[in-house]
Amino acid sequence: RKIVPTGGDGGRGGHVIFKASNQAPKIEKLKLRQHIVAESGAHGGSNNKKGRKGKDEIILVPPGTRIYNRATRMGIRDLKNDGDEVMVARGGAGGFGNEGGRKQTTGIKGDRLEVELEYFLVSDIFLVGLPNSGKSQFMGAITNAQVPVTDYPFSTRYPAVGAYEYDGYKQMFICEMMSVSKTSREGHGLGVEFLRQLVRAKVIVLFLDAVTEFADSVKDGLNDLSEILKEYAPEEARYELCTVVNKIDATDKMKEIKKSLAKAGMPVFYISAKDKEGFEPLLEHLTKTCEARAHESLIG
Ligand SMILES: Nc1nc2c(ncn2[C@@H]2O[C@H](COP(=O)(O)OP(=O)(O)OP(=O)(O)O)[C@@H](O)[C@H]2O)c(=O)[nH]1
Ligand SMILES: [Mg+2]
């Protein structure tokens, strides 16, 4: 009697996959999971029984997360939108069984990779402005964001994203960043490091007020903001700039102010967030600029 071997193939190991999801926990939670290993494939069995494949390990991250190869610092994928996913480590192939007298092999080891994750805010427009200049007031006036307005500076301590809806069905996202002023470089207020976050900005609005508690003049305030941005915004960011001067209701020096900004080299808008004045040309400019660059949201 001839004995025919019947060892089935082993199952493949599970893959490790990162997936962007609006239901993901905050990215800090992943610090608790330093090592992520997908399940191994099961051994094959007699009677040509194939081993079960290992379960994939799918890690949910917030949309806006970038994944880098730690060793090369090369970007692997920008998981920008809900549902985007990338396999960072392929599960090993299962070995062949000796079924029918074929040569039996061991499986191939799965990938091992060290990755780094970095989260970048997702928004079309970012407000970068002087303390107490009325950014939160403006957010509250045009978006659904709930940002407290206070009469003291640096009260906004986290970036706040809100949607501005227009034309009945369209929307653009606006993000109020924490305030900066000329002393921020020395660590005053909330510093400047958070400006790294501006990678995805289509428009950065330099936001000032006509009363200028935190600059020597409106013109100086604009220079302070421009310089800080030049120094600390990420080099790869490709944003357009415009300026907003708020609180036009609270000064009688508008003529001088407008004159001083005549050569600002970018569009300048004058508004009162409190009285909802001057919004129309500003919002038209912002929506037009974002729409013209809408296709870019598909690229990283
Ligand atoms: N007169 C006048 N006051 C305003 C206007 N907009 C905001 N304010 C006042 O300015 C103060 C600061 O407003 P916020 O909206 O909190 O300013 P912010 O730029 O968000 O300030 P921080 O994030 O705390 O640095 C509050 O007392 C507001 O009531 C405006 O258009 N006119
Ligand atoms: Mg604020």
Tab-separated table of C-alpha atoms and ligand atoms in Angstrom:
chain	number	residue	atom	x	y	z
A	1	ARG	CA	0.000	0.000	0.000
A	2	LYS	CA	1.382	3.384	-0.983
A	3	ILE	CA	1.049	6.144	1.591
A	4	VAL	CA	0.308	9.554	0.029
A	5	PRO	CA	1.137	12.500	2.306
A	6	THR	CA	-1.833	14.818	2.870
A	7	GLY	CA	-0.367	17.808	4.780
A	8	GLY	CA	-2.257	21.006	3.844
A	9	ASP	CA	-0.697	24.440	3.339
A	10	GLY	CA	-0.267	26.847	6.240
A	11	GLY	CA	-2.368	30.021	6.341
A	12	ARG	CA	-0.857	33.420	5.656
A	13	GLY	CA	-0.205	35.766	8.531
A	14	GLY	CA	-2.481	38.763	9.079
A	15	HIS	CA	-1.584	42.178	7.632
A	16	VAL	CA	-1.125	45.313	9.703
A	17	ILE	CA	-3.330	48.060	8.265
A	18	PHE	CA	-3.849	51.668	9.311
A	19	LYS	CA	-7.237	53.139	8.482
A	20	ALA	CA	-8.564	56.678	8.891
A	21	SER	CA	-11.889	56.847	10.650
A	22	ASN	CA	-13.982	59.545	12.248
A	23	GLN	CA	-14.625	57.036	15.034
A	24	ALA	CA	-10.924	56.636	15.829
A	25	PRO	CA	-9.695	57.426	19.319
A	26	LYS	CA	-7.332	60.360	19.792
A	27	ILE	CA	-3.929	59.611	18.316
A	28	GLU	CA	-2.236	59.859	21.739
A	29	LYS	CA	-3.974	56.603	22.673
A	30	LEU	CA	-1.754	54.754	20.211
A	31	LYS	CA	1.279	55.579	22.342
A	32	LEU	CA	0.052	52.801	24.582
A	33	ARG	CA	0.427	50.337	21.699
A	34	GLN	CA	4.124	50.408	20.877
A	35	HIS	CA	4.088	46.997	19.181
A	36	ILE	CA	1.355	45.917	16.884
A	37	VAL	CA	1.444	42.331	15.670
A	38	ALA	CA	-1.176	40.756	13.475
A	39	GLU	CA	-2.257	37.191	14.117
A	40	SER	CA	-0.185	34.338	12.691
A	41	GLY	CA	-1.627	32.015	10.134
A	42	ALA	CA	-2.579	28.573	11.452
A	43	HIS	CA	-0.676	25.427	10.556
A	44	GLY	CA	-2.003	23.239	7.840
A	45	GLY	CA	-3.466	19.890	8.887
A	46	SER	CA	-3.683	16.353	7.585
A	47	ASN	CA	-6.241	15.459	4.933
A	48	ASN	CA	-5.121	18.494	2.903
A	49	LYS	CA	-6.613	20.826	5.440
A	50	LYS	CA	-5.402	24.364	4.776
A	51	GLY	CA	-4.470	26.477	7.805
A	52	ARG	CA	-6.753	29.404	8.595
A	53	LYS	CA	-5.234	32.760	7.640
A	54	GLY	CA	-4.304	35.156	10.434
A	55	LYS	CA	-6.690	37.992	11.227
A	56	ASP	CA	-5.617	41.404	9.888
A	57	GLU	CA	-4.857	43.988	12.510
A	58	ILE	CA	-6.677	47.194	11.534
A	59	ILE	CA	-5.713	50.252	13.539
A	60	LEU	CA	-8.083	53.199	13.375
A	61	VAL	CA	-6.503	56.661	13.310
A	62	PRO	CA	-8.103	60.096	12.973
A	63	PRO	CA	-8.393	61.422	9.389
A	64	GLY	CA	-5.425	63.762	8.999
A	65	THR	CA	-2.813	61.246	10.196
A	66	ARG	CA	0.393	60.831	8.215
A	67	ILE	CA	2.397	57.644	8.434
A	68	TYR	CA	6.162	57.646	8.005
A	69	ASN	CA	8.771	54.946	7.758
A	70	ARG	CA	10.833	55.708	10.840
A	71	ALA	CA	14.156	54.561	9.415
A	72	THR	CA	13.998	56.554	6.178
A	73	ARG	CA	11.652	59.350	7.330
A	74	MET	CA	9.828	58.810	4.040
A	75	GLY	CA	6.085	59.317	4.024
A	76	ILE	CA	4.170	56.079	3.516
A	77	ARG	CA	0.688	57.531	3.203
A	78	ASP	CA	-1.332	60.563	4.186
A	79	LEU	CA	-4.593	59.177	5.564
A	80	LYS	CA	-6.477	62.361	5.057
A	81	ASN	CA	-10.073	61.297	4.582
A	82	ASP	CA	-12.393	59.010	6.492
A	83	GLY	CA	-11.979	55.512	5.042
A	84	ASP	CA	-8.440	55.960	3.595
A	85	GLU	CA	-6.247	52.991	4.479
A	86	VAL	CA	-2.784	51.593	3.918
A	87	MET	CA	-1.157	48.231	4.606
A	88	VAL	CA	2.132	48.917	6.369
A	89	ALA	CA	3.183	45.327	6.985
A	90	ARG	CA	2.179	42.342	4.898
A	91	GLY	CA	1.500	39.114	6.700
A	92	GLY	CA	3.903	36.264	5.919
A	93	ALA	CA	2.940	33.641	3.398
A	94	GLY	CA	1.999	30.234	4.741
A	95	GLY	CA	4.264	27.278	4.008
A	96	PHE	CA	3.335	24.525	1.551
A	97	GLY	CA	2.180	21.234	2.941
A	98	ASN	CA	3.507	17.901	1.695
A	99	GLU	CA	0.231	17.042	0.028
A	100	GLY	CA	0.675	14.491	-2.764
A	101	GLY	CA	4.392	14.069	-1.996
A	102	ARG	CA	5.236	17.698	-2.768
A	103	LYS	CA	8.173	19.175	-0.919
A	104	GLN	CA	7.076	20.690	2.348
A	105	THR	CA	8.280	24.254	3.050
A	106	THR	CA	8.181	26.575	6.013
A	107	GLY	CA	6.305	29.848	5.651
A	108	ILE	CA	7.877	33.194	4.897
A	109	LYS	CA	8.158	35.712	7.686
A	110	GLY	CA	5.848	38.702	7.557
A	111	ASP	CA	7.074	42.312	7.219
A	112	ARG	CA	8.406	44.191	10.189
A	113	LEU	CA	8.418	47.940	10.011
A	114	GLU	CA	8.860	50.795	12.420
A	115	VAL	CA	6.465	53.606	11.652
A	116	GLU	CA	5.848	57.046	13.049
A	117	LEU	CA	2.488	58.776	13.022
A	118	GLU	CA	1.898	62.477	12.902
A	119	TYR	CA	-1.442	64.202	12.911
A	120	PHE	CA	-2.042	67.381	10.920
A	121	LEU	CA	-5.222	69.398	11.250
A	122	VAL	CA	-7.597	69.189	8.324
A	123	SER	CA	-9.060	72.565	7.355
A	124	ASP	CA	-9.189	74.818	4.285
A	125	ILE	CA	-8.631	78.088	6.099
A	126	PHE	CA	-6.591	78.831	9.199
A	127	LEU	CA	-6.890	81.992	11.278
A	128	VAL	CA	-3.512	83.003	12.654
A	129	GLY	CA	-3.789	86.184	14.619
A	130	LEU	CA	-2.958	88.511	17.423
A	131	PRO	CA	-4.306	87.767	20.902
A	132	ASN	CA	-7.787	89.096	21.659
A	133	SER	CA	-8.291	90.272	18.080
A	134	GLY	CA	-11.723	88.620	17.792
A	135	LYS	CA	-11.019	85.301	16.048
A	136	SER	CA	-13.397	83.358	18.264
A	137	GLN	CA	-16.067	86.006	17.803
A	138	PHE	CA	-15.663	85.656	14.032
A	139	MET	CA	-15.807	81.820	14.228
A	140	GLY	CA	-19.000	82.043	16.239
A	141	ALA	CA	-20.541	84.476	13.761
A	142	ILE	CA	-20.020	82.357	10.633
A	143	THR	CA	-19.436	78.710	11.640
A	144	ASN	CA	-20.968	76.039	13.833
A	145	ALA	CA	-17.858	75.954	16.063
A	146	GLN	CA	-18.470	76.658	19.711
A	147	VAL	CA	-15.471	78.744	20.695
A	148	PRO	CA	-15.825	80.860	23.829
A	149	VAL	CA	-15.260	84.593	23.298
A	150	THR	CA	-13.474	86.215	26.230
A	151	ASP	CA	-12.141	89.657	27.014
A	152	TYR	CA	-8.735	88.241	27.950
A	153	PRO	CA	-6.021	87.055	25.491
A	154	PHE	CA	-4.880	83.482	24.690
A	155	SER	CA	-8.173	82.007	25.826
A	156	THR	CA	-8.331	79.699	22.792
A	157	ARG	CA	-5.954	76.938	23.850
A	158	TYR	CA	-6.657	74.300	21.179
A	159	PRO	CA	-7.264	74.640	17.458
A	160	ALA	CA	-11.006	74.887	16.802
A	161	VAL	CA	-12.403	73.780	13.453
A	162	GLY	CA	-15.807	74.908	12.236
A	163	ALA	CA	-17.758	74.546	8.996
A	164	TYR	CA	-18.974	77.591	7.096
A	165	GLU	CA	-21.964	76.673	4.959
A	166	TYR	CA	-22.932	78.650	1.880
A	167	ASP	CA	-24.937	78.496	-1.332
A	168	GLY	CA	-27.295	76.105	0.401
A	169	TYR	CA	-25.152	72.995	0.049
A	170	LYS	CA	-21.435	73.894	-0.004
A	171	GLN	CA	-19.093	74.177	2.921
A	172	MET	CA	-15.535	75.104	3.756
A	173	PHE	CA	-13.673	74.492	6.980
A	174	ILE	CA	-12.124	77.255	9.044
A	175	CYS	CA	-9.761	76.645	11.925
A	176	GLU	CA	-8.989	79.150	14.658
A	177	MET	CA	-5.409	78.640	15.772
A	178	MET	CA	-4.071	79.765	19.108
A	179	SER	CA	-2.952	83.390	19.162
A	180	VAL	CA	0.567	84.573	18.417
A	181	SER	CA	2.281	87.917	18.898
A	182	LYS	CA	5.809	89.222	18.576
A	183	THR	CA	6.773	87.776	21.973
A	184	SER	CA	5.523	84.276	21.113
A	185	ARG	CA	8.969	83.236	19.929
A	186	GLU	CA	10.166	83.619	23.508
A	187	GLY	CA	7.427	81.260	24.598
A	188	HIS	CA	4.910	83.896	25.650
A	189	GLY	CA	1.308	82.700	25.461
A	190	LEU	CA	1.241	79.335	23.725
A	191	GLY	CA	4.504	79.739	21.812
A	192	VAL	CA	4.855	79.135	18.081
A	193	GLU	CA	5.461	75.395	17.714
A	194	PHE	CA	1.837	74.699	16.886
A	195	LEU	CA	2.297	76.543	13.576
A	196	ARG	CA	3.794	73.259	12.267
A	197	GLN	CA	0.182	72.200	12.003
A	198	LEU	CA	-0.501	74.492	9.023
A	199	VAL	CA	0.603	71.939	6.417
A	200	ARG	CA	-2.774	71.617	4.722
A	201	ALA	CA	-3.837	75.268	4.692
A	202	LYS	CA	-5.202	76.624	1.424
A	203	VAL	CA	-5.555	80.102	2.883
A	204	ILE	CA	-4.008	81.541	6.013
A	205	VAL	CA	-5.795	84.600	7.311
A	206	LEU	CA	-3.576	86.967	9.270
A	207	PHE	CA	-6.096	88.224	11.795
A	208	LEU	CA	-5.591	91.565	13.533
A	209	ASP	CA	-7.722	94.191	15.178
A	210	ALA	CA	-7.869	97.931	14.706
A	211	VAL	CA	-7.325	98.568	18.429
A	212	THR	CA	-3.954	96.728	18.526
A	213	GLU	CA	-3.391	95.923	22.184
A	214	PHE	CA	-0.698	93.466	21.107
A	215	ALA	CA	1.230	95.411	18.475
A	216	ASP	CA	2.577	98.920	18.112
A	217	SER	CA	0.312	99.570	15.131
A	218	VAL	CA	-1.815	97.557	12.738
A	219	LYS	CA	1.013	97.666	10.217
A	220	ASP	CA	3.522	96.435	12.810
A	221	GLY	CA	1.121	93.705	13.862
A	222	LEU	CA	0.893	92.494	10.279
A	223	ASN	CA	4.677	92.474	9.987
A	224	ASP	CA	4.980	90.528	13.249
A	225	LEU	CA	2.520	87.897	12.063
A	226	SER	CA	4.093	87.626	8.598
A	227	GLU	CA	7.559	87.130	10.021
A	228	ILE	CA	6.515	84.528	12.538
A	229	LEU	CA	4.665	82.633	9.846
A	230	LYS	CA	7.603	82.747	7.473
A	231	GLU	CA	9.793	81.330	10.187
A	232	TYR	CA	7.546	78.660	11.673
A	233	ALA	CA	4.990	77.539	9.108
A	234	PRO	CA	6.079	74.298	7.398
A	235	GLU	CA	8.071	74.839	4.216
A	236	GLU	CA	6.011	72.346	2.261
A	237	ALA	CA	2.751	74.219	2.927
A	238	ARG	CA	1.325	75.988	-0.129
A	239	TYR	CA	-1.090	78.547	1.200
A	240	GLU	CA	-2.281	81.925	0.045
A	241	LEU	CA	-2.330	84.822	2.440
A	242	CYS	CA	-4.835	87.514	3.213
A	243	THR	CA	-5.319	89.928	6.073
A	244	VAL	CA	-8.358	90.686	8.182
A	245	VAL	CA	-8.540	93.791	10.351
A	246	ASN	CA	-11.346	93.325	12.883
A	247	LYS	CA	-13.017	95.748	15.330
A	248	ILE	CA	-13.464	98.530	12.810
A	249	ASP	CA	-16.362	99.638	15.024
A	250	ALA	CA	-13.994	100.467	17.865
A	251	THR	CA	-11.708	103.066	16.299
A	252	ASP	CA	-11.907	106.400	14.520
A	253	LYS	CA	-8.552	105.850	12.808
A	254	MET	CA	-9.741	103.739	9.891
A	255	LYS	CA	-8.442	106.153	7.287
A	256	GLU	CA	-4.893	105.986	8.643
A	257	ILE	CA	-5.040	102.244	9.074
A	258	LYS	CA	-6.187	101.649	5.516
A	259	LYS	CA	-3.466	103.937	4.233
A	260	SER	CA	-0.809	102.104	6.223
A	261	LEU	CA	-1.877	98.777	4.684
A	262	ALA	CA	-2.240	100.033	1.118
A	263	LYS	CA	0.933	98.171	0.134
A	264	ALA	CA	0.390	95.038	2.197
A	265	GLY	CA	0.979	92.887	-0.886
A	266	MET	CA	-2.086	90.747	-0.211
A	267	PRO	CA	-5.851	91.241	-0.062
A	268	VAL	CA	-6.945	93.101	3.094
A	269	PHE	CA	-10.464	93.006	4.521
A	270	TYR	CA	-11.958	95.255	7.174
A	271	ILE	CA	-14.668	93.799	9.384
A	272	SER	CA	-16.501	94.025	12.655
A	273	ALA	CA	-17.108	90.508	13.933
A	274	LYS	CA	-19.291	91.959	16.646
A	275	ASP	CA	-21.594	93.837	14.249
A	276	LYS	CA	-21.192	91.261	11.427
A	277	GLU	CA	-20.007	93.975	9.126
A	278	GLY	CA	-17.752	93.607	6.093
A	279	PHE	CA	-18.186	89.807	5.935
A	280	GLU	CA	-19.403	89.576	2.361
A	281	PRO	CA	-16.256	90.439	0.370
A	282	LEU	CA	-14.123	88.431	2.794
A	283	LEU	CA	-16.246	85.294	2.589
A	284	GLU	CA	-16.527	85.595	-1.156
A	285	HIS	CA	-12.740	85.782	-1.434
A	286	LEU	CA	-12.248	82.775	0.857
A	287	THR	CA	-14.829	80.554	-0.818
A	288	LYS	CA	-13.568	81.436	-4.312
A	289	THR	CA	-9.965	80.736	-3.370
A	290	CYS	CA	-10.842	77.409	-1.790
A	291	GLU	CA	-13.017	76.347	-4.685
A	292	ALA	CA	-10.253	77.143	-7.138
A	293	ARG	CA	-8.019	74.764	-5.185
A	294	ALA	CA	-10.652	72.155	-4.375
A	295	HIS	CA	-8.998	69.453	-6.479
A	296	GLU	CA	-5.939	69.635	-4.242
A	297	SER	CA	-7.797	68.006	-1.391
A	298	LEU	CA	-7.420	64.755	-3.338
A	299	ILE	CA	-3.643	64.994	-3.190
A	300	GLY	CA	-1.866	64.635	0.146
B	1	LIG	N1	-15.552	96.229	19.552
B	1	LIG	C1	-15.383	94.980	19.129
B	1	LIG	N2	-14.993	94.022	19.987
B	1	LIG	C2	-14.844	92.785	19.518
B	1	LIG	C3	-15.071	92.448	18.164
B	1	LIG	N3	-14.802	91.125	17.985
B	1	LIG	C4	-14.439	90.660	19.204
B	1	LIG	N4	-14.458	91.644	20.137
B	1	LIG	C5	-14.117	91.533	21.566
B	1	LIG	O1	-12.731	91.249	21.662
B	1	LIG	C6	-12.465	90.364	22.751
B	1	LIG	C7	-11.698	89.156	22.263
B	1	LIG	O2	-12.508	88.380	21.414
B	1	LIG	P1	-12.144	86.862	21.039
B	1	LIG	O3	-13.042	86.474	19.935
B	1	LIG	O4	-12.145	86.018	22.272
B	1	LIG	O5	-10.647	87.047	20.530
B	1	LIG	P2	-9.568	85.937	20.092
B	1	LIG	O6	-8.788	86.501	18.977
B	1	LIG	O7	-10.281	84.663	19.867
B	1	LIG	O8	-8.658	85.868	21.407
B	1	LIG	P3	-7.812	84.676	22.063
B	1	LIG	O9	-8.062	83.416	21.288
B	1	LIG	O10	-8.314	84.595	23.468
B	1	LIG	O11	-6.400	85.139	22.024
B	1	LIG	C8	-13.828	90.015	23.358
B	1	LIG	O12	-14.034	90.842	24.491
B	1	LIG	C9	-14.802	90.357	22.245
B	1	LIG	O13	-16.068	90.741	22.746
B	1	LIG	C10	-15.491	93.497	17.262
B	1	LIG	O14	-15.722	93.306	16.067
B	1	LIG	N5	-15.612	94.730	17.808
B	2	MG	MG	-9.962	82.813	20.573
